[in-house]
XYZ file of C-alpha atoms in Angstrom:
355
model
C -75.797 -208.573 -102.923
C -73.686 -211.513 -104.026
C -70.061 -210.473 -104.402
C -68.392 -213.715 -105.407
C -68.647 -217.501 -105.483
C -65.791 -219.988 -105.496
C -66.393 -223.471 -106.890
C -64.124 -226.462 -106.576
C -64.859 -229.786 -108.214
C -68.609 -229.112 -108.599
C -70.316 -230.608 -111.691
C -69.196 -228.997 -114.959
C -68.730 -225.540 -113.394
C -65.107 -224.328 -113.690
C -63.151 -224.625 -110.436
C -62.540 -220.909 -110.080
C -63.668 -217.725 -108.330
C -66.547 -215.854 -109.958
C -66.673 -212.119 -109.136
C -70.144 -210.643 -109.613
C -71.570 -207.244 -110.434
C -74.221 -205.847 -108.059
C -76.303 -205.226 -111.184
C -76.331 -207.456 -114.253
C -74.380 -210.707 -114.695
C -74.416 -212.462 -118.092
C -73.117 -216.011 -118.593
C -72.444 -217.380 -122.093
C -70.973 -220.630 -123.376
C -71.697 -223.870 -125.176
C -74.083 -226.524 -123.877
C -72.859 -228.693 -121.026
C -70.213 -226.322 -119.670
C -72.036 -225.256 -116.499
C -74.136 -222.145 -117.267
C -77.430 -223.485 -115.926
C -75.678 -225.298 -113.081
C -74.126 -222.003 -111.945
C -77.552 -220.345 -111.815
C -79.122 -223.270 -109.979
C -76.452 -223.651 -107.313
C -76.435 -219.908 -106.564
C -80.227 -219.898 -106.365
C -80.136 -222.970 -104.103
C -77.690 -221.322 -101.699
C -79.709 -218.102 -101.528
C -82.949 -220.005 -101.067
C -81.330 -221.883 -98.178
C -80.647 -218.548 -96.462
C -84.224 -217.355 -96.880
C -86.189 -217.058 -93.617
C -89.017 -219.227 -95.061
C -91.829 -216.822 -94.305
C -90.496 -215.704 -90.917
C -89.581 -212.074 -90.343
C -85.819 -211.684 -90.860
C -85.647 -208.853 -88.323
C -83.330 -209.969 -85.571
C -83.339 -213.560 -86.789
C -79.866 -215.057 -86.917
C -78.519 -218.474 -87.701
C -77.375 -218.737 -84.105
C -80.986 -219.763 -83.570
C -80.867 -222.272 -86.429
C -78.721 -225.335 -85.924
C -75.814 -226.121 -88.206
C -77.413 -229.462 -89.001
C -80.616 -227.710 -90.089
C -78.723 -225.481 -92.520
C -76.727 -228.437 -93.841
C -79.926 -230.354 -94.573
C -81.590 -227.304 -96.139
C -78.706 -226.657 -98.549
C -78.618 -230.343 -99.519
C -82.390 -230.421 -100.098
C -82.191 -227.307 -102.292
C -79.316 -228.698 -104.381
C -80.994 -232.071 -104.883
C -84.408 -230.487 -105.492
C -83.172 -227.988 -108.066
C -80.521 -230.077 -109.840
C -82.203 -233.477 -109.420
C -79.219 -235.872 -109.174
C -79.834 -239.439 -107.984
C -77.814 -238.515 -104.885
C -76.002 -235.412 -103.672
C -72.596 -236.994 -104.312
C -73.380 -237.200 -108.023
C -72.782 -233.436 -108.161
C -69.085 -233.949 -107.412
C -66.915 -233.709 -110.518
C -65.348 -237.099 -111.276
C -61.601 -236.498 -111.358
C -58.769 -238.838 -110.465
C -57.627 -238.320 -106.897
C -60.466 -235.932 -106.028
C -63.772 -236.945 -104.515
C -65.100 -233.807 -102.839
C -66.814 -230.591 -103.969
C -66.389 -227.276 -102.139
C -68.450 -224.089 -102.595
C -68.137 -220.725 -100.849
C -70.354 -217.699 -101.445
C -69.563 -214.154 -100.307
C -71.959 -211.205 -99.951
C -71.569 -207.474 -99.428
C -73.012 -208.166 -95.967
C -70.315 -210.409 -94.539
C -72.696 -211.992 -92.045
C -74.347 -213.858 -94.915
C -71.148 -215.544 -96.124
C -71.465 -219.311 -96.321
C -69.185 -222.195 -97.250
C -69.890 -225.906 -97.534
C -68.761 -229.118 -99.167
C -69.656 -232.758 -99.692
C -68.069 -235.950 -100.986
C -68.971 -238.401 -103.730
C -70.523 -240.741 -101.166
C -72.789 -238.009 -99.719
C -76.477 -238.766 -100.129
C -78.541 -236.193 -98.264
C -76.367 -233.749 -96.333
C -73.564 -231.240 -96.849
C -70.935 -230.140 -94.324
C -70.992 -226.408 -93.583
C -67.502 -224.926 -93.136
C -68.614 -221.276 -92.884
C -71.796 -220.626 -90.903
C -73.674 -217.385 -91.722
C -74.810 -215.085 -88.943
C -77.916 -213.680 -90.633
C -80.550 -214.486 -93.221
C -81.568 -212.904 -96.521
C -84.113 -210.120 -96.417
C -85.239 -210.540 -100.041
C -86.582 -213.556 -101.910
C -84.519 -214.943 -104.817
C -86.463 -215.709 -107.993
C -85.616 -218.365 -110.571
C -87.192 -218.309 -114.043
C -86.467 -221.486 -116.052
C -86.358 -221.834 -119.818
C -89.976 -223.053 -119.799
C -92.908 -220.771 -119.074
C -94.774 -221.649 -115.852
C -97.850 -219.445 -116.088
C -99.978 -222.332 -117.388
C -98.989 -224.481 -114.386
C -100.778 -222.128 -111.997
C -102.260 -222.811 -109.544
C -102.376 -226.620 -109.461
C -98.630 -227.351 -109.740
C -97.709 -226.465 -106.140
C -100.150 -228.931 -104.596
C -99.093 -231.613 -107.098
C -95.412 -231.074 -106.285
C -96.023 -231.081 -102.524
C -98.219 -234.190 -102.601
C -96.385 -236.481 -104.999
C -92.842 -237.396 -106.038
C -92.873 -235.727 -109.441
C -89.781 -235.326 -111.703
C -89.686 -231.526 -111.736
C -87.190 -229.067 -110.319
C -88.081 -227.481 -106.991
C -87.415 -224.026 -108.453
C -90.499 -224.516 -110.641
C -92.607 -224.998 -107.530
C -91.066 -221.927 -105.876
C -91.761 -219.699 -108.883
C -95.322 -220.913 -109.410
C -95.986 -220.080 -105.754
C -94.614 -216.555 -106.269
C -96.759 -216.070 -109.373
C -99.842 -216.551 -107.210
C -98.976 -213.715 -104.825
C -101.362 -210.700 -104.750
C -100.581 -207.601 -106.798
C -98.765 -204.777 -105.056
C -100.741 -201.787 -103.836
C -99.575 -198.517 -102.320
C -96.755 -196.010 -102.891
C -94.618 -198.369 -104.981
C -97.302 -198.815 -107.656
C -95.690 -196.060 -109.756
C -92.391 -197.917 -109.908
C -94.245 -201.132 -110.776
C -96.051 -199.319 -113.586
C -92.773 -198.001 -115.038
C -91.334 -201.520 -115.244
C -94.591 -203.075 -116.449
C -95.309 -200.696 -119.317
C -92.764 -202.056 -121.877
C -93.683 -205.647 -120.967
C -97.416 -205.052 -121.378
C -96.836 -203.174 -124.631
C -94.890 -206.174 -125.956
C -97.677 -208.556 -124.937
C -100.386 -206.274 -126.276
C -102.328 -206.513 -123.034
C -102.354 -206.989 -119.270
C -102.087 -210.156 -117.190
C -105.143 -210.982 -115.086
C -105.834 -213.758 -112.596
C -109.276 -215.112 -111.682
C -110.533 -216.308 -108.288
C -109.296 -219.856 -108.960
C -105.741 -218.676 -109.648
C -105.812 -219.155 -113.447
C -104.108 -216.545 -115.635
C -105.428 -214.660 -118.655
C -104.175 -211.998 -121.036
C -106.576 -209.049 -121.327
C -106.304 -207.283 -124.712
C -108.502 -204.827 -126.594
C -110.191 -207.851 -128.185
C -111.108 -209.476 -124.873
C -109.697 -211.992 -122.414
C -107.605 -214.972 -123.555
C -106.650 -218.021 -121.472
C -102.901 -218.260 -120.821
C -102.722 -221.613 -122.626
C -103.873 -219.922 -125.858
C -101.198 -217.223 -125.684
C -97.967 -217.759 -127.663
C -95.341 -219.385 -125.454
C -92.852 -216.542 -125.822
C -95.495 -214.082 -124.615
C -96.235 -216.377 -121.661
C -92.665 -215.785 -120.496
C -93.375 -212.065 -120.625
C -96.580 -212.746 -118.670
C -94.500 -214.431 -115.933
C -92.214 -211.426 -115.817
C -95.173 -209.028 -115.692
C -96.696 -210.971 -112.823
C -93.488 -211.032 -110.768
C -93.164 -207.274 -111.268
C -96.787 -206.523 -110.383
C -96.572 -208.508 -107.121
C -93.521 -206.505 -106.061
C -91.294 -209.586 -105.963
C -88.934 -208.025 -108.514
C -88.450 -204.686 -106.836
C -85.428 -203.307 -105.010
C -82.585 -205.370 -103.636
C -83.729 -208.802 -104.748
C -82.189 -211.526 -106.883
C -83.310 -212.779 -110.294
C -81.869 -215.896 -111.960
C -83.107 -216.439 -115.528
C -82.036 -219.389 -117.651
C -82.065 -218.674 -121.409
C -84.629 -215.847 -121.268
C -84.525 -215.523 -125.060
C -86.162 -218.945 -125.614
C -89.216 -218.713 -127.935
C -88.767 -214.958 -128.440
C -88.259 -213.245 -131.796
C -85.596 -210.505 -132.157
C -88.171 -207.731 -131.707
C -89.205 -209.131 -128.325
C -85.596 -209.858 -127.361
C -84.923 -206.113 -127.688
C -87.731 -205.440 -125.208
C -86.424 -208.215 -122.978
C -82.969 -206.611 -122.882
C -84.485 -203.270 -121.907
C -86.488 -204.844 -119.074
C -83.511 -206.841 -117.774
C -81.321 -203.728 -117.691
C -84.149 -201.720 -116.067
C -84.517 -204.335 -113.324
C -80.792 -204.239 -112.579
C -80.961 -200.430 -112.490
C -83.737 -200.701 -109.890
C -81.462 -202.610 -107.510
C -82.202 -206.195 -108.546
C -79.086 -208.332 -108.916
C -79.732 -210.168 -112.182
C -78.056 -213.367 -113.396
C -78.836 -214.713 -116.869
C -77.440 -217.600 -118.906
C -77.877 -217.222 -122.650
C -76.988 -218.612 -126.070
C -78.201 -215.488 -127.871
C -75.569 -213.147 -129.286
C -78.480 -210.855 -130.219
C -79.485 -210.531 -126.542
C -75.877 -210.062 -125.405
C -75.347 -207.298 -127.958
C -78.586 -205.541 -127.012
C -77.553 -205.581 -123.355
C -74.101 -204.274 -124.290
C -75.641 -201.447 -126.334
C -77.722 -200.430 -123.318
C -74.956 -200.665 -120.724
C -71.547 -200.065 -122.337
C -70.005 -196.681 -121.635
C -72.177 -195.918 -118.622
C -70.605 -194.196 -115.629
C -71.123 -197.209 -113.380
C -68.916 -199.684 -115.207
C -69.209 -202.201 -112.378
C -72.954 -202.520 -112.994
C -72.391 -205.227 -115.633
C -70.284 -208.372 -115.601
C -69.791 -210.985 -118.330
C -68.704 -214.611 -117.945
C -67.667 -216.937 -120.759
C -67.394 -220.703 -120.283
C -65.136 -222.450 -122.774
C -64.416 -226.142 -123.263
C -61.189 -227.046 -121.474
C -58.494 -229.439 -122.597
C -57.559 -230.230 -118.990
C -59.286 -232.444 -116.456
C -61.754 -229.570 -115.980
C -64.834 -229.670 -118.221
C -64.714 -225.921 -118.806
C -62.660 -222.813 -118.071
C -63.823 -219.369 -116.987
C -63.223 -215.932 -118.468
C -64.806 -212.857 -116.885
C -64.787 -209.113 -117.382
C -66.794 -205.907 -117.035
C -67.501 -205.759 -120.786
C -68.063 -208.325 -123.500
C -64.951 -207.064 -125.290
C -62.768 -208.275 -122.415
C -63.622 -211.915 -123.162
C -61.428 -213.816 -125.607
C -63.690 -216.845 -126.046
C -67.179 -216.208 -127.374
C -68.307 -219.303 -129.231
C -71.757 -217.864 -129.975
C -70.135 -214.881 -131.747
C -67.543 -217.040 -133.525
C -70.248 -219.338 -134.892
C -72.362 -216.421 -136.098
C -69.379 -214.963 -137.981
C -68.550 -218.348 -139.489
C -72.147 -218.730 -140.616
C -72.005 -215.291 -142.258
C -68.854 -216.350 -144.097
C -70.518 -219.563 -145.304
C -73.583 -217.649 -146.426
C -71.492 -215.136 -148.365
C -69.503 -217.909 -150.033
C -72.742 -219.666 -150.983
C -74.171 -216.445 -152.436
C -71.029 -215.924 -154.539
C -71.247 -219.446 -155.931
C -74.879 -218.878 -156.882
């Protein structure tokens, strides 16, 4: 599991050390302060340490050259964050022209550190070389649903220079994996049940790789399903294939997008259930409703270290944002999404009194 990440001079992410929970990690903050960037860079690093289809047993980075890893990390960062050049990811500050990132795991052999300068185009410089590779695949779910891009998007992405993030391609490929069979089907069913109940049906895939929602009224093409429910369909598919089971990593950017409060409650339950199953979950959200639902499900539990909250606040210094972190939402002093909701309530009450 990821234990911590230290950023220095990298995009709008605060130059600080982030200390993660092995379970659920929730990032909140205003637009443009680095929430999505934090998810993408962590996903990029983990994806760089993936064995790319090879068995990880006995495979070490002693057999992979430093230059290969440096190119892989750079390709992941550029592919997922889509700057014009790698150096564009360096924070522009007077007297500083280099970004540094280090990531630490519970398995110390995975620890990696690297950096690059403003004039870097295609390659990073690795300062800490890992000794082993990840055994589990990281998953990234963007704000947009991807179920309707299956299965044609992968071949399009691989054949042409299209302006989409590489993480989209990775996730679409995972959505096409076969459903899990065998002794773990019971665990899959436990996680799937609340998702399928929320959708009112089950996700099916035909021989061509297209997805449908099977309900009591028949089979409906994915494109005809409400977009919020398509996000649930993605989640259902990743659970049914076994991708989101035991000791994996899930990065989800604004999971509440296009969901009503009733479905957000289900979403919170599923997210907490996944983290309880051993998945290390990272979400970035603007929804105080989702944050509160998660807090209601997790606060006061015996394993207090199973949840971690991060708040990004606008900074008055040469940093774009500053970082606050704690094991409960109450430990954070800056929660703009809560402040704005309270201010809106005050305005509404004042308006009602005037009426």
